[in-house]
Amino acid sequence: MCGFAGIYAPGMRESNVGRVEQMIRKLAPRGPDGEGIVTRNGLALGHRRLKVIDLSEHAQQPMVDAELGLDLVFNGCIYNYRELREELQGQGYRFFSHGDTEVVLKAYHAWGLECVKRFNGMFAFAIHERDSGRLVLARDRLGIKPCYIAATDGRVAFASTLPALLKAGDIDTSIDPVALNYYMSFHAVVPAPFTLLKGVRKLPPATVQVYEQDGSHHSETYWRLKVGSREEDRAVSAEEWQERVLESLRRAVRRRMVADVPVGVLLSGGLDSSLIVGLLAEQGQTGLSTFSVGFEEAGGEKGDEFQYSDLIAEHFQTDHHKIMVPSSRLLETLPETFNAMSEPMVSYDNIGFYLLSHEVSKHLKVVQSGQGADEVFGGYHWYPPLLESGSGATDYCRLFMDRDFDEYAETVQAGYLQSDFASAFIEQQFSDEEGGNAVDRALQLDTTVMLVDDPVKRVDNMTMAWGLEARVPFLDHELVELAGRVPADLKVRGDGKWVLKEAARQVIPHQVIDRPKGYFPVPALKYIEGPYLDFVRDALNDTRAINRGLFNRDYLTRLLDNPKDHITPLRGSKLWQVALLELWLQTHHL
């Protein structure tokens, strides 16, 4: 729901309105239903609106409350806004709109920085206090909604996407060697606050950052996930865990139906999205719109999972839409997909979400999606080996990371070779003194870091590129906290997600639960050959790539000569990873 941007420069006399206008112009796809800019006391605040809750102009943004002396821009959705509104009315607050935006504004006035702890939802927002001149930026617990920042002496620019932020100008766009090491090693995950650009940082999840008029600033983390069973949890039976999980997920799915427009589901045919459909049907939803996408076969690998999505659509009598993407359409759409990325993301299903979102946006403004279940409930193949691990960090790196530091040294040119930041970060995450076993540590790392900067970012970027809001019930923070307490063996048992699968048997057909685990398949980007190989070779041999000097040419030659021989532990193409970074930089004129 929407996108925002702003420049906060209280000590500067020049107006930044023109720059903010350019920033929100870049955000137009995220908010096609309206725009606005507010300026005061060295602040220029802009917003693009997607109308989902309170479709009237009373909820337009930036929202200004002259009585309270607050200005607000907000992206996301507060699912418990009605309950909070009622509580605030009981305290004497008067409302001029009927949506969640004004609830955020009033909640901040009532409870200050503590207001974020009361929100159940996905959000990023900026609040400006007229009288003190203070600027407050905040992001939801699991980083579902983004906030990028470029801070220099006397100026803070911020925006919902990195490309929009660059329109603020005067930003150092050189490559950050720390972030480059993360990108090339940690499966393209660059943890907050880093981005690949030295002058751009991202607000970490569950963080409130405060900027004062005198130039000082501070931040605080308001929520921390702890994965690991408590002593009392170990006495809970497996059946009771299944009931608790299912009831919590029911609440999460029900909360995400809050809207003044219809809500559909992105149905991949896997357990997670199928369960969302089943729970909506259980709660009486009829005529539910569901959407699936598939691609042509490549390298002998099937490119769709329609047999399973069809089964769920027929079982629950949904209004189902199937999109089959020919290879020609895939190749011609790749540049658009790079343009939609705030940061380069290597997962093949970016293109799938981009094309699927385009189709869905013709029908709906809001969908629910199944992202997060694998990280929260232990669905990935690298978790079971960690149950008996003697060195969790070492085994996690071996199972997950794309290349070790020796290969990284062969990959990048000497000027970018500093240290093995990614491995050190993982080692630190696994050495948490309050941590549980290696599986618990891996789940906590993946839920709070990898999930934020891979699946969640992917869904936000690709859906919002078409003005489509995606809601992710598996990332309801109460469900995530509950799942964190489920004993690790109940999550990774069997092929993973055991407790969720057993709970799901009450709701959806067993054929979907007991099927082999699938991924969003885009075979042509895994087996790079023919026109795809030509496309990648052209990018890496482009004058801009050569002049940039990121990668060693001998290493690139090895990848280009035999792409199929260079696959990561997560079954990704190392050639695609290096090419994607270069293509992203070229697309954004960096």
mmCIF file of N, CA and C in Angstrom, residues 388-434:
data_model
loop_
_atom_site.group_PDB
_atom_site.id
_atom_site.type_symbol
_atom_site.label_atom_id
_atom_site.label_comp_id
_atom_site.label_asym_id
_atom_site.label_seq_id
_atom_site.Cartn_x
_atom_site.Cartn_y
_atom_site.Cartn_z
ATOM 1 N N GLU A 388 22.064 -32.589 14.232
ATOM 2 C CA GLU A 388 23.171 -33.281 14.903
ATOM 3 C C GLU A 388 24.495 -32.560 14.677
ATOM 4 N N SER A 389 24.448 -31.304 14.322
ATOM 5 C CA SER A 389 25.662 -30.576 13.963
ATOM 6 C C SER A 389 26.525 -30.284 15.182
ATOM 7 N N GLY A 390 27.838 -30.500 14.996
ATOM 8 C CA GLY A 390 28.771 -30.131 16.043
ATOM 9 C C GLY A 390 29.259 -28.706 15.900
ATOM 10 N N SER A 391 29.101 -28.147 14.696
ATOM 11 C CA SER A 391 29.489 -26.760 14.423
ATOM 12 C C SER A 391 28.444 -26.151 13.503
ATOM 13 N N GLY A 392 27.439 -25.534 14.101
ATOM 14 C CA GLY A 392 26.304 -25.024 13.336
ATOM 15 C C GLY A 392 26.710 -24.020 12.278
ATOM 16 N N ALA A 393 27.585 -23.071 12.624
ATOM 17 C CA ALA A 393 27.972 -22.037 11.666
ATOM 18 C C ALA A 393 28.709 -22.638 10.481
ATOM 19 N N THR A 394 29.626 -23.571 10.754
ATOM 20 C CA THR A 394 30.392 -24.202 9.675
ATOM 21 C C THR A 394 29.482 -24.980 8.737
ATOM 22 N N ASP A 395 28.574 -25.755 9.310
ATOM 23 C CA ASP A 395 27.672 -26.563 8.483
ATOM 24 C C ASP A 395 26.672 -25.689 7.733
ATOM 25 N N TYR A 396 26.187 -24.637 8.368
ATOM 26 C CA TYR A 396 25.267 -23.724 7.690
ATOM 27 C C TYR A 396 25.952 -23.095 6.481
ATOM 28 N N CYS A 397 27.173 -22.638 6.665
ATOM 29 C CA CYS A 397 27.914 -22.032 5.549
ATOM 30 C C CYS A 397 28.095 -23.034 4.413
ATOM 31 N N ARG A 398 28.428 -24.265 4.753
ATOM 32 C CA ARG A 398 28.649 -25.295 3.729
ATOM 33 C C ARG A 398 27.361 -25.587 2.960
ATOM 34 N N LEU A 399 26.238 -25.593 3.650
ATOM 35 C CA LEU A 399 24.968 -25.973 3.035
ATOM 36 C C LEU A 399 24.285 -24.816 2.314
ATOM 37 N N PHE A 400 24.550 -23.578 2.737
ATOM 38 C CA PHE A 400 23.778 -22.440 2.251
ATOM 39 C C PHE A 400 24.575 -21.490 1.357
ATOM 40 N N MET A 401 25.820 -21.213 1.718
ATOM 41 C CA MET A 401 26.535 -20.128 1.049
ATOM 42 C C MET A 401 26.923 -20.497 -0.383
ATOM 43 N N ASP A 402 26.963 -19.490 -1.248
ATOM 44 C CA ASP A 402 27.221 -19.703 -2.670
ATOM 45 C C ASP A 402 28.690 -19.984 -2.978
ATOM 46 N N ARG A 403 29.591 -19.419 -2.196
ATOM 47 C CA ARG A 403 31.033 -19.641 -2.426
ATOM 48 C C ARG A 403 31.778 -19.329 -1.139
ATOM 49 N N ASP A 404 32.884 -20.028 -0.911
ATOM 50 C CA ASP A 404 33.712 -19.726 0.248
ATOM 51 C C ASP A 404 34.642 -18.563 -0.084
ATOM 52 N N PHE A 405 35.442 -18.155 0.903
ATOM 53 C CA PHE A 405 36.245 -16.946 0.712
ATOM 54 C C PHE A 405 37.349 -17.150 -0.320
ATOM 55 N N ASP A 406 37.845 -18.372 -0.434
ATOM 56 C CA ASP A 406 38.869 -18.636 -1.448
ATOM 57 C C ASP A 406 38.307 -18.402 -2.850
ATOM 58 N N GLU A 407 37.110 -18.900 -3.096
ATOM 59 C CA GLU A 407 36.510 -18.673 -4.410
ATOM 60 C C GLU A 407 36.118 -17.209 -4.584
ATOM 61 N N TYR A 408 35.684 -16.588 -3.492
ATOM 62 C CA TYR A 408 35.357 -15.161 -3.565
ATOM 63 C C TYR A 408 36.581 -14.352 -4.008
ATOM 64 N N ALA A 409 37.763 -14.734 -3.499
ATOM 65 C CA ALA A 409 39.001 -14.041 -3.878
ATOM 66 C C ALA A 409 39.289 -14.207 -5.373
ATOM 67 N N GLU A 410 38.840 -15.327 -5.959
ATOM 68 C CA GLU A 410 38.992 -15.523 -7.393
ATOM 69 C C GLU A 410 37.952 -14.736 -8.186
ATOM 70 N N THR A 411 36.832 -14.412 -7.541
ATOM 71 C CA THR A 411 35.687 -13.810 -8.228
ATOM 72 C C THR A 411 35.857 -12.313 -8.448
ATOM 73 N N VAL A 412 36.251 -11.574 -7.385
ATOM 74 C CA VAL A 412 36.281 -10.115 -7.459
ATOM 75 C C VAL A 412 37.709 -9.615 -7.640
ATOM 76 N N GLN A 413 37.813 -8.418 -8.173
ATOM 77 C CA GLN A 413 39.128 -7.821 -8.352
ATOM 78 C C GLN A 413 39.685 -7.339 -7.011
ATOM 79 N N ALA A 414 40.989 -7.206 -6.953
ATOM 80 C CA ALA A 414 41.709 -7.006 -5.690
ATOM 81 C C ALA A 414 41.203 -5.809 -4.886
ATOM 82 N N GLY A 415 40.788 -4.751 -5.564
ATOM 83 C CA GLY A 415 40.337 -3.557 -4.855
ATOM 84 C C GLY A 415 39.099 -3.777 -4.003
ATOM 85 N N TYR A 416 38.352 -4.855 -4.273
ATOM 86 C CA TYR A 416 37.138 -5.141 -3.517
ATOM 87 C C TYR A 416 37.331 -6.269 -2.508
ATOM 88 N N LEU A 417 38.535 -6.806 -2.431
ATOM 89 C CA LEU A 417 38.805 -7.937 -1.548
ATOM 90 C C LEU A 417 39.314 -7.432 -0.204
ATOM 91 N N GLN A 418 38.479 -7.532 0.824
ATOM 92 C CA GLN A 418 38.873 -7.054 2.148
ATOM 93 C C GLN A 418 38.869 -8.172 3.187
ATOM 94 N N SER A 419 37.692 -8.738 3.458
ATOM 95 C CA SER A 419 37.596 -9.739 4.511
ATOM 96 C C SER A 419 36.366 -10.606 4.267
ATOM 97 N N ASP A 420 36.284 -11.719 4.965
ATOM 98 C CA ASP A 420 35.146 -12.635 4.838
ATOM 99 C C ASP A 420 34.033 -12.187 5.784
ATOM 100 N N PHE A 421 33.435 -11.059 5.449
ATOM 101 C CA PHE A 421 32.407 -10.474 6.314
ATOM 102 C C PHE A 421 31.202 -11.403 6.487
ATOM 103 N N ALA A 422 30.809 -12.078 5.418
ATOM 104 C CA ALA A 422 29.612 -12.921 5.467
ATOM 105 C C ALA A 422 29.788 -14.081 6.447
ATOM 106 N N SER A 423 30.909 -14.784 6.369
ATOM 107 C CA SER A 423 31.137 -15.905 7.292
ATOM 108 C C SER A 423 31.240 -15.426 8.736
ATOM 109 N N ALA A 424 31.883 -14.280 8.933
ATOM 110 C CA ALA A 424 32.000 -13.730 10.283
ATOM 111 C C ALA A 424 30.621 -13.377 10.848
ATOM 112 N N PHE A 425 29.764 -12.839 9.995
ATOM 113 C CA PHE A 425 28.404 -12.491 10.418
ATOM 114 C C PHE A 425 27.650 -13.749 10.837
ATOM 115 N N ILE A 426 27.753 -14.804 10.037
ATOM 116 C CA ILE A 426 27.047 -16.047 10.358
ATOM 117 C C ILE A 426 27.596 -16.661 11.641
ATOM 118 N N GLU A 427 28.917 -16.632 11.795
ATOM 119 C CA GLU A 427 29.532 -17.148 13.019
ATOM 120 C C GLU A 427 29.002 -16.414 14.240
ATOM 121 N N GLN A 428 28.876 -15.091 14.121
ATOM 122 C CA GLN A 428 28.359 -14.300 15.238
ATOM 123 C C GLN A 428 26.911 -14.652 15.551
ATOM 124 N N GLN A 429 26.113 -14.885 14.513
ATOM 125 C CA GLN A 429 24.709 -15.239 14.711
ATOM 126 C C GLN A 429 24.568 -16.584 15.431
ATOM 127 N N PHE A 430 25.449 -17.512 15.124
ATOM 128 C CA PHE A 430 25.375 -18.831 15.750
ATOM 129 C C PHE A 430 25.991 -18.864 17.143
ATOM 130 N N SER A 431 26.737 -17.838 17.510
ATOM 131 C CA SER A 431 27.383 -17.826 18.818
ATOM 132 C C SER A 431 26.557 -17.099 19.868
ATOM 133 N N ASP A 432 25.323 -16.740 19.523
ATOM 134 C CA ASP A 432 24.421 -16.063 20.458
ATOM 135 C C ASP A 432 24.356 -16.853 21.768
ATOM 136 N N GLU A 433 24.718 -16.187 22.861
ATOM 137 C CA GLU A 433 24.781 -16.871 24.165
ATOM 138 C C GLU A 433 23.421 -17.382 24.620
ATOM 139 N N GLU A 434 22.360 -16.718 24.191
ATOM 140 C CA GLU A 434 21.028 -17.135 24.611
ATOM 141 C C GLU A 434 20.408 -18.128 23.627
#
